[in-house]
Amino acid sequence: MELYFLGTNAGVPSLERNVTSVALRMLEERRTFWLFDCGEGTQHQILRSPLKLSKLEKIFITHLHGDHLFGLPGLISSRAYQGGEDPLTIYGPVGLKQYIRTCLELSESHISYILDIVEHEGGLLFEDESFRVEASQLEHRVTSYGYRVTEKDLPGKLDTAVLESYGIRPGPLYGKLKRGQSVVAPDGRILHASAVQGKPKKGRIVTILGDTRPCESVLTLARNADVLVHESTFLHELKDTAHTYYHSTSRQAAEAAQQAGAKQLYLTHLSSRYKYEEQLIEMEQEARALFPNSIIAREHVLYDVERTVY
């Protein structure tokens, strides 16, 4: 898994940064990517990226402010022209369906693929054999959600030397053992998966938040996360401004990562007042003073989501 930031600015785009959108690329895990928020211009950012709209599987909208969803109508329409034939599911707060349907109907946009719009009020949104996605409401001027993506643990590597001693070669029996099932060897011996499997690979947790003040839901969503993507609209000297407008500072983001036991913090949703590199460095250093693994998210950079080793 890798994170790819398509927009890191708050409110409006600037010459330096686009408005909010971040991709979770999962080419190895499911040959797709998921998108979190879709500010205006996101599809243009994708054109400049290694991402392909045809591989977009899911979109998660945190809230209905324009800098987080004005890019949706164009992206939805363009996806079909860029080879997108598989179904696309979009999750978000109540009102999202009306917004999308109205835009598509009034513009007479015709979508050739299945578009499923899921309005939610938090809780478990999606689960399959590999991933689980949960949402909780944050504290913002409008209903805003954070998302917690949990990758399930993967089975450990098979010991091929032991398998050969049982006369078992790559094939269907390998698959059963990987799934934790016992098998019967060619000589009639029963072989249990636990005897030939290494330690499982621990699944990763990625938490991506919408706009928010510090609140308990942030800590719940970010608990033991491998990666936390947290808004950092202001430096802490403007903490009162942040509170008034229901946002967070870089220090508050670092406090959340520290308290939740997260492993890596990415700061995004930066006020357009911070235009210069030295200002971004100051914001990063402010967070690192509390939480050393803090990084200002840069657009068009791939960030690996590292796996914890048991």
PDB file of C-alpha atoms in Angstrom:
ATOM      1  CA  MET A   1       0.000   0.000   0.000  1.00  0.00           C
ATOM      2  CA  GLU A   2       1.111   3.512  -0.762  1.00  0.00           C
ATOM      3  CA  LEU A   3      -0.290   6.985  -0.169  1.00  0.00           C
ATOM      4  CA  TYR A   4      -0.274   9.532  -2.978  1.00  0.00           C
ATOM      5  CA  PHE A   5      -1.401  13.065  -2.170  1.00  0.00           C
ATOM      6  CA  LEU A   6      -3.224  14.804  -5.029  1.00  0.00           C
ATOM      7  CA  GLY A   7      -4.127  17.903  -3.043  1.00  0.00           C
ATOM      8  CA  THR A   8      -2.955  19.243   0.315  1.00  0.00           C
ATOM      9  CA  ASN A   9      -4.347  22.783   0.476  1.00  0.00           C
ATOM     10  CA  ALA A  10      -7.215  23.980   2.656  1.00  0.00           C
ATOM     11  CA  GLY A  11     -10.212  25.893   1.353  1.00  0.00           C
ATOM     12  CA  VAL A  12      -9.056  26.995  -2.085  1.00  0.00           C
ATOM     13  CA  PRO A  13      -6.282  25.919  -4.460  1.00  0.00           C
ATOM     14  CA  SER A  14      -3.099  27.936  -4.635  1.00  0.00           C
ATOM     15  CA  LEU A  15      -0.242  28.160  -7.104  1.00  0.00           C
ATOM     16  CA  GLU A  16       1.684  25.767  -4.883  1.00  0.00           C
ATOM     17  CA  ARG A  17      -0.972  23.193  -3.937  1.00  0.00           C
ATOM     18  CA  ASN A  18      -4.347  21.811  -5.005  1.00  0.00           C
ATOM     19  CA  VAL A  19      -7.316  21.247  -2.688  1.00  0.00           C
ATOM     20  CA  THR A  20      -7.848  18.045  -0.742  1.00  0.00           C
ATOM     21  CA  SER A  21      -7.551  14.574  -2.192  1.00  0.00           C
ATOM     22  CA  VAL A  22      -5.401  11.588  -1.273  1.00  0.00           C
ATOM     23  CA  ALA A  23      -5.160   8.196  -2.966  1.00  0.00           C
ATOM     24  CA  LEU A  24      -4.483   4.895  -1.233  1.00  0.00           C
ATOM     25  CA  ARG A  25      -2.804   2.807  -3.922  1.00  0.00           C
ATOM     26  CA  MET A  26      -3.228  -0.952  -3.482  1.00  0.00           C
ATOM     27  CA  LEU A  27      -1.918  -2.440  -6.698  1.00  0.00           C
ATOM     28  CA  GLU A  28      -0.330  -5.455  -5.017  1.00  0.00           C
ATOM     29  CA  GLU A  29      -3.230  -6.029  -2.627  1.00  0.00           C
ATOM     30  CA  ARG A  30      -6.215  -5.670  -4.999  1.00  0.00           C
ATOM     31  CA  ARG A  31      -4.947  -4.035  -8.228  1.00  0.00           C
ATOM     32  CA  THR A  32      -6.945  -0.888  -7.530  1.00  0.00           C
ATOM     33  CA  PHE A  33      -6.727   2.390  -5.672  1.00  0.00           C
ATOM     34  CA  TRP A  34      -9.127   4.170  -3.352  1.00  0.00           C
ATOM     35  CA  LEU A  35      -9.630   7.921  -3.213  1.00  0.00           C
ATOM     36  CA  PHE A  36     -10.301   9.960  -0.080  1.00  0.00           C
ATOM     37  CA  ASP A  37     -11.972  13.268  -0.938  1.00  0.00           C
ATOM     38  CA  CYS A  38     -12.058  14.767  -4.398  1.00  0.00           C
ATOM     39  CA  GLY A  39     -11.521  18.499  -4.439  1.00  0.00           C
ATOM     40  CA  GLU A  40     -11.767  20.545  -7.625  1.00  0.00           C
ATOM     41  CA  GLY A  41      -9.023  19.648 -10.084  1.00  0.00           C
ATOM     42  CA  THR A  42      -8.426  16.145  -8.740  1.00  0.00           C
ATOM     43  CA  GLN A  43      -8.807  14.521 -12.152  1.00  0.00           C
ATOM     44  CA  HIS A  44      -6.159  16.879 -13.532  1.00  0.00           C
ATOM     45  CA  GLN A  45      -3.847  15.864 -10.712  1.00  0.00           C
ATOM     46  CA  ILE A  46      -4.460  12.212 -11.546  1.00  0.00           C
ATOM     47  CA  LEU A  47      -3.406  12.870 -15.139  1.00  0.00           C
ATOM     48  CA  ARG A  48      -0.029  13.986 -13.779  1.00  0.00           C
ATOM     49  CA  SER A  49       0.286  10.942 -11.525  1.00  0.00           C
ATOM     50  CA  PRO A  50       1.007   7.200 -11.907  1.00  0.00           C
ATOM     51  CA  LEU A  51      -2.656   6.526 -11.065  1.00  0.00           C
ATOM     52  CA  LYS A  52      -5.173   5.361 -13.664  1.00  0.00           C
ATOM     53  CA  LEU A  53      -8.854   6.262 -13.319  1.00  0.00           C
ATOM     54  CA  SER A  54      -9.761   2.862 -14.739  1.00  0.00           C
ATOM     55  CA  LYS A  55      -8.275   1.336 -11.553  1.00  0.00           C
ATOM     56  CA  LEU A  56     -10.322   3.514  -9.182  1.00  0.00           C
ATOM     57  CA  GLU A  57     -12.546   1.238  -7.067  1.00  0.00           C
ATOM     58  CA  LYS A  58     -13.882   3.336  -4.183  1.00  0.00           C
ATOM     59  CA  ILE A  59     -14.137   6.990  -3.135  1.00  0.00           C
ATOM     60  CA  PHE A  60     -14.620   8.061   0.479  1.00  0.00           C
ATOM     61  CA  ILE A  61     -15.847  11.636   1.000  1.00  0.00           C
ATOM     62  CA  THR A  62     -15.210  13.044   4.468  1.00  0.00           C
ATOM     63  CA  HIS A  63     -17.683  15.940   4.295  1.00  0.00           C
ATOM     64  CA  LEU A  64     -19.622  18.086   1.862  1.00  0.00           C
ATOM     65  CA  HIS A  65     -17.515  21.248   1.793  1.00  0.00           C
ATOM     66  CA  GLY A  66     -16.573  22.207  -1.749  1.00  0.00           C
ATOM     67  CA  ASP A  67     -12.819  21.814  -1.366  1.00  0.00           C
ATOM     68  CA  HIS A  68     -13.447  18.132  -0.633  1.00  0.00           C
ATOM     69  CA  LEU A  69     -15.971  17.183  -3.336  1.00  0.00           C
ATOM     70  CA  PHE A  70     -16.211  19.729  -6.187  1.00  0.00           C
ATOM     71  CA  GLY A  71     -14.012  17.468  -8.311  1.00  0.00           C
ATOM     72  CA  LEU A  72     -16.451  14.545  -8.196  1.00  0.00           C
ATOM     73  CA  PRO A  73     -18.757  15.252 -11.198  1.00  0.00           C
ATOM     74  CA  GLY A  74     -15.917  15.670 -13.683  1.00  0.00           C
ATOM     75  CA  LEU A  75     -13.977  12.692 -12.364  1.00  0.00           C
ATOM     76  CA  ILE A  76     -17.040  10.426 -12.431  1.00  0.00           C
ATOM     77  CA  SER A  77     -17.782  11.447 -16.019  1.00  0.00           C
ATOM     78  CA  SER A  78     -14.195  11.117 -17.215  1.00  0.00           C
ATOM     79  CA  ARG A  79     -13.649   7.690 -15.673  1.00  0.00           C
ATOM     80  CA  ALA A  80     -15.645   5.933 -18.397  1.00  0.00           C
ATOM     81  CA  TYR A  81     -13.597   7.622 -21.122  1.00  0.00           C
ATOM     82  CA  GLN A  82     -10.394   6.388 -19.495  1.00  0.00           C
ATOM     83  CA  GLY A  83     -11.290   2.709 -19.511  1.00  0.00           C
ATOM     84  CA  GLY A  84     -13.273   2.563 -16.281  1.00  0.00           C
ATOM     85  CA  GLU A  85     -15.828  -0.212 -16.742  1.00  0.00           C
ATOM     86  CA  ASP A  86     -15.899  -1.833 -13.289  1.00  0.00           C
ATOM     87  CA  PRO A  87     -18.375  -0.616 -10.647  1.00  0.00           C
ATOM     88  CA  LEU A  88     -17.448   2.450  -8.599  1.00  0.00           C
ATOM     89  CA  THR A  89     -18.692   2.925  -5.031  1.00  0.00           C
ATOM     90  CA  ILE A  90     -18.721   6.343  -3.360  1.00  0.00           C
ATOM     91  CA  TYR A  91     -19.214   6.664   0.403  1.00  0.00           C
ATOM     92  CA  GLY A  92     -20.045   9.878   2.218  1.00  0.00           C
ATOM     93  CA  PRO A  93     -22.399  11.845   4.470  1.00  0.00           C
ATOM     94  CA  VAL A  94     -26.117  12.239   3.910  1.00  0.00           C
ATOM     95  CA  GLY A  95     -26.645  14.667   1.020  1.00  0.00           C
ATOM     96  CA  LEU A  96     -23.889  13.211  -1.158  1.00  0.00           C
ATOM     97  CA  LYS A  97     -26.336  11.280  -3.314  1.00  0.00           C
ATOM     98  CA  GLN A  98     -28.423  14.385  -4.048  1.00  0.00           C
ATOM     99  CA  TYR A  99     -25.306  16.367  -4.961  1.00  0.00           C
ATOM    100  CA  ILE A 100     -23.943  13.767  -7.380  1.00  0.00           C
ATOM    101  CA  ARG A 101     -27.277  12.897  -8.968  1.00  0.00           C
ATOM    102  CA  THR A 102     -28.154  16.572  -9.482  1.00  0.00           C
ATOM    103  CA  CYS A 103     -24.809  17.349 -11.122  1.00  0.00           C
ATOM    104  CA  LEU A 104     -25.010  14.358 -13.443  1.00  0.00           C
ATOM    105  CA  GLU A 105     -28.660  14.913 -14.373  1.00  0.00           C
ATOM    106  CA  LEU A 106     -28.402  18.645 -15.092  1.00  0.00           C
ATOM    107  CA  SER A 107     -25.235  18.169 -17.160  1.00  0.00           C
ATOM    108  CA  GLU A 108     -26.826  15.179 -18.957  1.00  0.00           C
ATOM    109  CA  SER A 109     -23.792  13.080 -18.124  1.00  0.00           C
ATOM    110  CA  HIS A 110     -24.208   9.415 -18.986  1.00  0.00           C
ATOM    111  CA  ILE A 111     -22.278   6.884 -16.914  1.00  0.00           C
ATOM    112  CA  SER A 112     -21.642   3.548 -18.613  1.00  0.00           C
ATOM    113  CA  TYR A 113     -20.564   1.717 -15.444  1.00  0.00           C
ATOM    114  CA  ILE A 114     -22.399   0.884 -12.221  1.00  0.00           C
ATOM    115  CA  LEU A 115     -22.211   3.821  -9.796  1.00  0.00           C
ATOM    116  CA  ASP A 116     -23.192   3.024  -6.216  1.00  0.00           C
ATOM    117  CA  ILE A 117     -23.522   5.963  -3.806  1.00  0.00           C
ATOM    118  CA  VAL A 118     -23.591   4.938  -0.126  1.00  0.00           C
ATOM    119  CA  GLU A 119     -24.640   7.576   2.385  1.00  0.00           C
ATOM    120  CA  HIS A 120     -23.684   6.699   5.942  1.00  0.00           C
ATOM    121  CA  GLU A 121     -23.641   7.909   9.508  1.00  0.00           C
ATOM    122  CA  GLY A 122     -20.482   6.123  10.577  1.00  0.00           C
ATOM    123  CA  GLY A 123     -19.791   2.568  11.644  1.00  0.00           C
ATOM    124  CA  LEU A 124     -18.647  -0.365   9.533  1.00  0.00           C
ATOM    125  CA  LEU A 125     -18.902   0.571   5.853  1.00  0.00           C
ATOM    126  CA  PHE A 126     -17.115  -2.231   4.032  1.00  0.00           C
ATOM    127  CA  GLU A 127     -15.535  -5.591   4.741  1.00  0.00           C
ATOM    128  CA  ASP A 128     -14.240  -8.444   2.630  1.00  0.00           C
ATOM    129  CA  GLU A 129     -11.623 -11.155   3.112  1.00  0.00           C
ATOM    130  CA  SER A 130      -8.782  -8.598   2.930  1.00  0.00           C
ATOM    131  CA  PHE A 131      -9.936  -5.203   4.209  1.00  0.00           C
ATOM    132  CA  ARG A 132     -12.281  -3.512   6.653  1.00  0.00           C
ATOM    133  CA  VAL A 133     -13.317   0.172   6.541  1.00  0.00           C
ATOM    134  CA  GLU A 134     -14.908   2.001   9.457  1.00  0.00           C
ATOM    135  CA  ALA A 135     -15.965   5.625   9.878  1.00  0.00           C
ATOM    136  CA  SER A 136     -16.615   7.916  12.845  1.00  0.00           C
ATOM    137  CA  GLN A 137     -17.925  11.446  13.017  1.00  0.00           C
ATOM    138  CA  LEU A 138     -15.436  14.181  13.850  1.00  0.00           C
ATOM    139  CA  GLU A 139     -15.945  17.724  15.163  1.00  0.00           C
ATOM    140  CA  HIS A 140     -16.390  20.236  12.349  1.00  0.00           C
ATOM    141  CA  ARG A 141     -18.853  22.952  11.253  1.00  0.00           C
ATOM    142  CA  VAL A 142     -20.668  20.389   9.126  1.00  0.00           C
ATOM    143  CA  THR A 143     -20.905  16.628   9.487  1.00  0.00           C
ATOM    144  CA  SER A 144     -17.383  15.357   8.855  1.00  0.00           C
ATOM    145  CA  TYR A 145     -16.011  11.824   9.063  1.00  0.00           C
ATOM    146  CA  GLY A 146     -12.694  10.099   9.459  1.00  0.00           C
ATOM    147  CA  TYR A 147     -12.000   6.695   7.930  1.00  0.00           C
ATOM    148  CA  ARG A 148     -10.018   3.774   9.335  1.00  0.00           C
ATOM    149  CA  VAL A 149      -8.839   1.206   6.783  1.00  0.00           C
ATOM    150  CA  THR A 150      -7.686  -2.072   8.317  1.00  0.00           C
ATOM    151  CA  GLU A 151      -5.847  -4.644   6.266  1.00  0.00           C
ATOM    152  CA  LYS A 152      -6.386  -8.126   7.665  1.00  0.00           C
ATOM    153  CA  ASP A 153      -3.383 -10.210   8.651  1.00  0.00           C
ATOM    154  CA  LEU A 154      -1.856 -12.256   5.844  1.00  0.00           C
ATOM    155  CA  PRO A 155      -0.818 -15.912   6.273  1.00  0.00           C
ATOM    156  CA  GLY A 156       2.855 -16.603   6.799  1.00  0.00           C
ATOM    157  CA  LYS A 157       5.144 -17.959   4.091  1.00  0.00           C
ATOM    158  CA  LEU A 158       5.100 -21.733   3.538  1.00  0.00           C
ATOM    159  CA  ASP A 159       8.239 -23.747   4.317  1.00  0.00           C
ATOM    160  CA  THR A 160       8.881 -25.342   0.925  1.00  0.00           C
ATOM    161  CA  ALA A 161      11.644 -27.618   2.276  1.00  0.00           C
ATOM    162  CA  VAL A 162       9.242 -29.260   4.730  1.00  0.00           C
ATOM    163  CA  LEU A 163       6.587 -29.543   2.039  1.00  0.00           C
ATOM    164  CA  GLU A 164       9.029 -31.302  -0.301  1.00  0.00           C
ATOM    165  CA  SER A 165       9.872 -33.782   2.449  1.00  0.00           C
ATOM    166  CA  TYR A 166       6.178 -34.696   2.482  1.00  0.00           C
ATOM    167  CA  GLY A 167       6.143 -34.973  -1.291  1.00  0.00           C
ATOM    168  CA  ILE A 168       3.945 -31.913  -1.677  1.00  0.00           C
ATOM    169  CA  ARG A 169       4.665 -29.650  -4.621  1.00  0.00           C
ATOM    170  CA  PRO A 170       3.144 -26.293  -5.637  1.00  0.00           C
ATOM    171  CA  GLY A 171      -0.517 -26.725  -6.480  1.00  0.00           C
ATOM    172  CA  PRO A 172      -3.944 -26.962  -4.827  1.00  0.00           C
ATOM    173  CA  LEU A 173      -2.534 -28.296  -1.546  1.00  0.00           C
ATOM    174  CA  TYR A 174      -0.422 -25.158  -1.210  1.00  0.00           C
ATOM    175  CA  GLY A 175      -3.579 -23.083  -1.420  1.00  0.00           C
ATOM    176  CA  LYS A 176      -5.290 -25.079   1.315  1.00  0.00           C
ATOM    177  CA  LEU A 177      -2.291 -24.774   3.619  1.00  0.00           C
ATOM    178  CA  LYS A 178      -2.131 -21.015   3.029  1.00  0.00           C
ATOM    179  CA  ARG A 179      -5.765 -20.815   4.109  1.00  0.00           C
ATOM    180  CA  GLY A 180      -4.876 -22.630   7.348  1.00  0.00           C
ATOM    181  CA  GLN A 181      -6.349 -25.979   6.372  1.00  0.00           C
ATOM    182  CA  SER A 182      -4.790 -29.394   7.021  1.00  0.00           C
ATOM    183  CA  VAL A 183      -3.995 -31.622   4.040  1.00  0.00           C
ATOM    184  CA  VAL A 184      -3.213 -35.270   3.367  1.00  0.00           C
ATOM    185  CA  ALA A 185       0.253 -35.862   1.887  1.00  0.00           C
ATOM    186  CA  PRO A 186       0.748 -38.371  -0.985  1.00  0.00           C
ATOM    187  CA  ASP A 187       2.002 -40.974   1.526  1.00  0.00           C
ATOM    188  CA  GLY A 188      -1.128 -40.608   3.648  1.00  0.00           C
ATOM    189  CA  ARG A 189       0.343 -38.463   6.426  1.00  0.00           C
ATOM    190  CA  ILE A 190      -1.714 -35.545   7.674  1.00  0.00           C
ATOM    191  CA  LEU A 191       0.052 -32.209   7.552  1.00  0.00           C
ATOM    192  CA  HIS A 192      -1.273 -29.290   9.578  1.00  0.00           C
ATOM    193  CA  ALA A 193      -0.836 -25.760   8.265  1.00  0.00           C
ATOM    194  CA  SER A 194       0.723 -24.592  11.529  1.00  0.00           C
ATOM    195  CA  ALA A 195       3.657 -26.965  10.945  1.00  0.00           C
ATOM    196  CA  VAL A 196       4.679 -25.358   7.655  1.00  0.00           C
ATOM    197  CA  GLN A 197       3.565 -21.737   7.954  1.00  0.00           C
ATOM    198  CA  GLY A 198       5.790 -18.940   9.160  1.00  0.00           C
ATOM    199  CA  LYS A 199       4.556 -16.061  11.283  1.00  0.00           C
ATOM    200  CA  PRO A 200       1.636 -14.191   9.712  1.00  0.00           C
ATOM    201  CA  LYS A 201       2.226 -10.799   8.143  1.00  0.00           C
ATOM    202  CA  LYS A 202       0.533  -8.179  10.255  1.00  0.00           C
ATOM    203  CA  GLY A 203      -2.102  -6.173   8.431  1.00  0.00           C
ATOM    204  CA  ARG A 204      -1.642  -2.420   8.207  1.00  0.00           C
ATOM    205  CA  ILE A 205      -3.961   0.301   9.476  1.00  0.00           C
ATOM    206  CA  VAL A 206      -4.394   3.590   7.617  1.00  0.00           C
ATOM    207  CA  THR A 207      -6.452   6.388   9.177  1.00  0.00           C
ATOM    208  CA  ILE A 208      -7.470   9.345   7.017  1.00  0.00           C
ATOM    209  CA  LEU A 209      -9.384  12.165   8.680  1.00  0.00           C
ATOM    210  CA  GLY A 210     -11.629  14.880   7.380  1.00  0.00           C
ATOM    211  CA  ASP A 211     -11.610  18.419   8.792  1.00  0.00           C
ATOM    212  CA  THR A 212     -11.820  18.427  12.573  1.00  0.00           C
ATOM    213  CA  ARG A 213     -11.032  19.987  15.886  1.00  0.00           C
ATOM    214  CA  PRO A 214      -9.268  17.713  18.384  1.00  0.00           C
ATOM    215  CA  CYS A 215     -11.844  15.193  19.611  1.00  0.00           C
ATOM    216  CA  GLU A 216     -12.143  11.659  20.989  1.00  0.00           C
ATOM    217  CA  SER A 217     -13.110  10.161  17.626  1.00  0.00           C
ATOM    218  CA  VAL A 218      -9.699  11.123  16.250  1.00  0.00           C
ATOM    219  CA  LEU A 219      -8.008   8.950  18.863  1.00  0.00           C
ATOM    220  CA  THR A 220     -10.408   6.061  18.321  1.00  0.00           C
ATOM    221  CA  LEU A 221      -9.867   6.052  14.576  1.00  0.00           C
ATOM    222  CA  ALA A 222      -6.095   6.466  14.866  1.00  0.00           C
ATOM    223  CA  ARG A 223      -5.490   3.907  17.618  1.00  0.00           C
ATOM    224  CA  ASN A 224      -2.265   1.998  16.764  1.00  0.00           C
ATOM    225  CA  ALA A 225      -2.504   3.100  13.117  1.00  0.00           C
ATOM    226  CA  ASP A 226       0.518   2.542  10.931  1.00  0.00           C
ATOM    227  CA  VAL A 227      -0.318   5.816   9.178  1.00  0.00           C
ATOM    228  CA  LEU A 228      -2.394   8.784  10.313  1.00  0.00           C
ATOM    229  CA  VAL A 229      -3.352  11.495   7.807  1.00  0.00           C
ATOM    230  CA  HIS A 230      -4.437  14.481   9.895  1.00  0.00           C
ATOM    231  CA  GLU A 231      -5.410  18.010   8.915  1.00  0.00           C
ATOM    232  CA  SER A 232      -2.916  20.700   9.926  1.00  0.00           C
ATOM    233  CA  THR A 233      -4.569  23.896   8.812  1.00  0.00           C
ATOM    234  CA  PHE A 234      -2.556  26.241  11.044  1.00  0.00           C
ATOM    235  CA  LEU A 235       0.602  26.590  13.079  1.00  0.00           C
ATOM    236  CA  HIS A 236      -0.119  26.353  16.800  1.00  0.00           C
ATOM    237  CA  GLU A 237       0.271  30.108  17.299  1.00  0.00           C
ATOM    238  CA  LEU A 238      -3.142  30.320  15.603  1.00  0.00           C
ATOM    239  CA  LYS A 239      -4.776  27.708  17.827  1.00  0.00           C
ATOM    240  CA  ASP A 240      -7.645  30.069  18.696  1.00  0.00           C
ATOM    241  CA  THR A 241      -8.348  30.637  14.999  1.00  0.00           C
ATOM    242  CA  ALA A 242      -8.224  26.898  14.435  1.00  0.00           C
ATOM    243  CA  HIS A 243     -10.744  26.336  17.210  1.00  0.00           C
ATOM    244  CA  THR A 244     -13.091  29.040  15.904  1.00  0.00           C
ATOM    245  CA  TYR A 245     -13.164  27.494  12.432  1.00  0.00           C
ATOM    246  CA  TYR A 246     -13.256  23.873  13.653  1.00  0.00           C
ATOM    247  CA  HIS A 247      -9.752  22.978  12.481  1.00  0.00           C
ATOM    248  CA  SER A 248      -6.523  21.701  14.015  1.00  0.00           C
ATOM    249  CA  THR A 249      -2.947  22.895  14.316  1.00  0.00           C
ATOM    250  CA  SER A 250       0.205  20.954  13.536  1.00  0.00           C
ATOM    251  CA  ARG A 251       0.901  20.502  17.249  1.00  0.00           C
ATOM    252  CA  GLN A 252      -2.613  19.188  17.852  1.00  0.00           C
ATOM    253  CA  ALA A 253      -2.173  16.690  15.028  1.00  0.00           C
ATOM    254  CA  ALA A 254       1.089  15.532  16.616  1.00  0.00           C
ATOM    255  CA  GLU A 255      -0.597  15.228  20.013  1.00  0.00           C
ATOM    256  CA  ALA A 256      -3.260  13.021  18.456  1.00  0.00           C
ATOM    257  CA  ALA A 257      -0.683  10.760  16.793  1.00  0.00           C
ATOM    258  CA  GLN A 258       1.252  10.483  20.048  1.00  0.00           C
ATOM    259  CA  GLN A 259      -1.798   9.727  22.201  1.00  0.00           C
ATOM    260  CA  ALA A 260      -3.216   7.209  19.718  1.00  0.00           C
ATOM    261  CA  GLY A 261       0.039   5.294  19.364  1.00  0.00           C
ATOM    262  CA  ALA A 262       0.235   5.876  15.617  1.00  0.00           C
ATOM    263  CA  LYS A 263       3.508   5.113  13.861  1.00  0.00           C
ATOM    264  CA  GLN A 264       3.582   7.770  11.124  1.00  0.00           C
ATOM    265  CA  LEU A 265       1.846  11.143  10.785  1.00  0.00           C
ATOM    266  CA  TYR A 266       1.219  13.016   7.538  1.00  0.00           C
ATOM    267  CA  LEU A 267       0.141  16.644   7.840  1.00  0.00           C
ATOM    268  CA  THR A 268      -2.210  17.942   5.154  1.00  0.00           C
ATOM    269  CA  HIS A 269      -5.035  20.465   4.563  1.00  0.00           C
ATOM    270  CA  LEU A 270      -2.596  23.362   4.943  1.00  0.00           C
ATOM    271  CA  SER A 271      -3.808  26.952   4.955  1.00  0.00           C
ATOM    272  CA  SER A 272      -2.889  28.860   1.783  1.00  0.00           C
ATOM    273  CA  ARG A 273      -1.179  31.460   4.004  1.00  0.00           C
ATOM    274  CA  TYR A 274       1.736  28.995   4.210  1.00  0.00           C
ATOM    275  CA  LYS A 275       3.244  29.492   0.760  1.00  0.00           C
ATOM    276  CA  TYR A 276       6.945  29.224   1.385  1.00  0.00           C
ATOM    277  CA  GLU A 277       9.174  26.266   2.090  1.00  0.00           C
ATOM    278  CA  GLU A 278      10.445  27.716   5.355  1.00  0.00           C
ATOM    279  CA  GLN A 279       6.850  27.947   6.609  1.00  0.00           C
ATOM    280  CA  LEU A 280       6.230  24.287   5.800  1.00  0.00           C
ATOM    281  CA  ILE A 281       9.473  23.332   7.527  1.00  0.00           C
ATOM    282  CA  GLU A 282       8.375  25.292  10.600  1.00  0.00           C
ATOM    283  CA  MET A 283       5.054  23.438  10.651  1.00  0.00           C
ATOM    284  CA  GLU A 284       6.806  20.085  10.267  1.00  0.00           C
ATOM    285  CA  GLN A 285       9.294  20.899  13.022  1.00  0.00           C
ATOM    286  CA  GLU A 286       6.484  22.007  15.325  1.00  0.00           C
ATOM    287  CA  ALA A 287       4.846  18.592  14.932  1.00  0.00           C
ATOM    288  CA  ARG A 288       8.144  16.705  15.201  1.00  0.00           C
ATOM    289  CA  ALA A 289       8.908  18.331  18.546  1.00  0.00           C
ATOM    290  CA  LEU A 290       6.111  16.150  19.961  1.00  0.00           C
ATOM    291  CA  PHE A 291       5.947  13.324  17.443  1.00  0.00           C
ATOM    292  CA  PRO A 292       9.215  12.731  15.541  1.00  0.00           C
ATOM    293  CA  ASN A 293       7.621  10.692  12.737  1.00  0.00           C
ATOM    294  CA  SER A 294       5.740  13.704  11.348  1.00  0.00           C
ATOM    295  CA  ILE A 295       5.916  14.683   7.689  1.00  0.00           C
ATOM    296  CA  ILE A 296       4.333  17.501   5.708  1.00  0.00           C
ATOM    297  CA  ALA A 297       2.523  15.694   2.884  1.00  0.00           C
ATOM    298  CA  ARG A 298       3.887  16.646  -0.525  1.00  0.00           C
ATOM    299  CA  GLU A 299       1.825  16.327  -3.672  1.00  0.00           C
ATOM    300  CA  HIS A 300       2.869  13.825  -6.341  1.00  0.00           C
ATOM    301  CA  VAL A 301       5.041  11.802  -3.981  1.00  0.00           C
ATOM    302  CA  LEU A 302       4.486   8.093  -3.229  1.00  0.00           C
ATOM    303  CA  TYR A 303       4.664   7.300   0.482  1.00  0.00           C
ATOM    304  CA  ASP A 304       4.976   3.621   1.356  1.00  0.00           C
ATOM    305  CA  VAL A 305       2.757   2.280   4.131  1.00  0.00           C
ATOM    306  CA  GLU A 306       5.295   0.125   5.896  1.00  0.00           C
ATOM    307  CA  ARG A 307       4.296  -3.185   7.425  1.00  0.00           C
ATOM    308  CA  THR A 308       5.015  -3.888  11.101  1.00  0.00           C
ATOM    309  CA  VAL A 309       7.055  -7.048  11.622  1.00  0.00           C
ATOM    310  CA  TYR A 310       6.074  -9.315  14.522  1.00  0.00           C
TER     311      TYR A 310
END
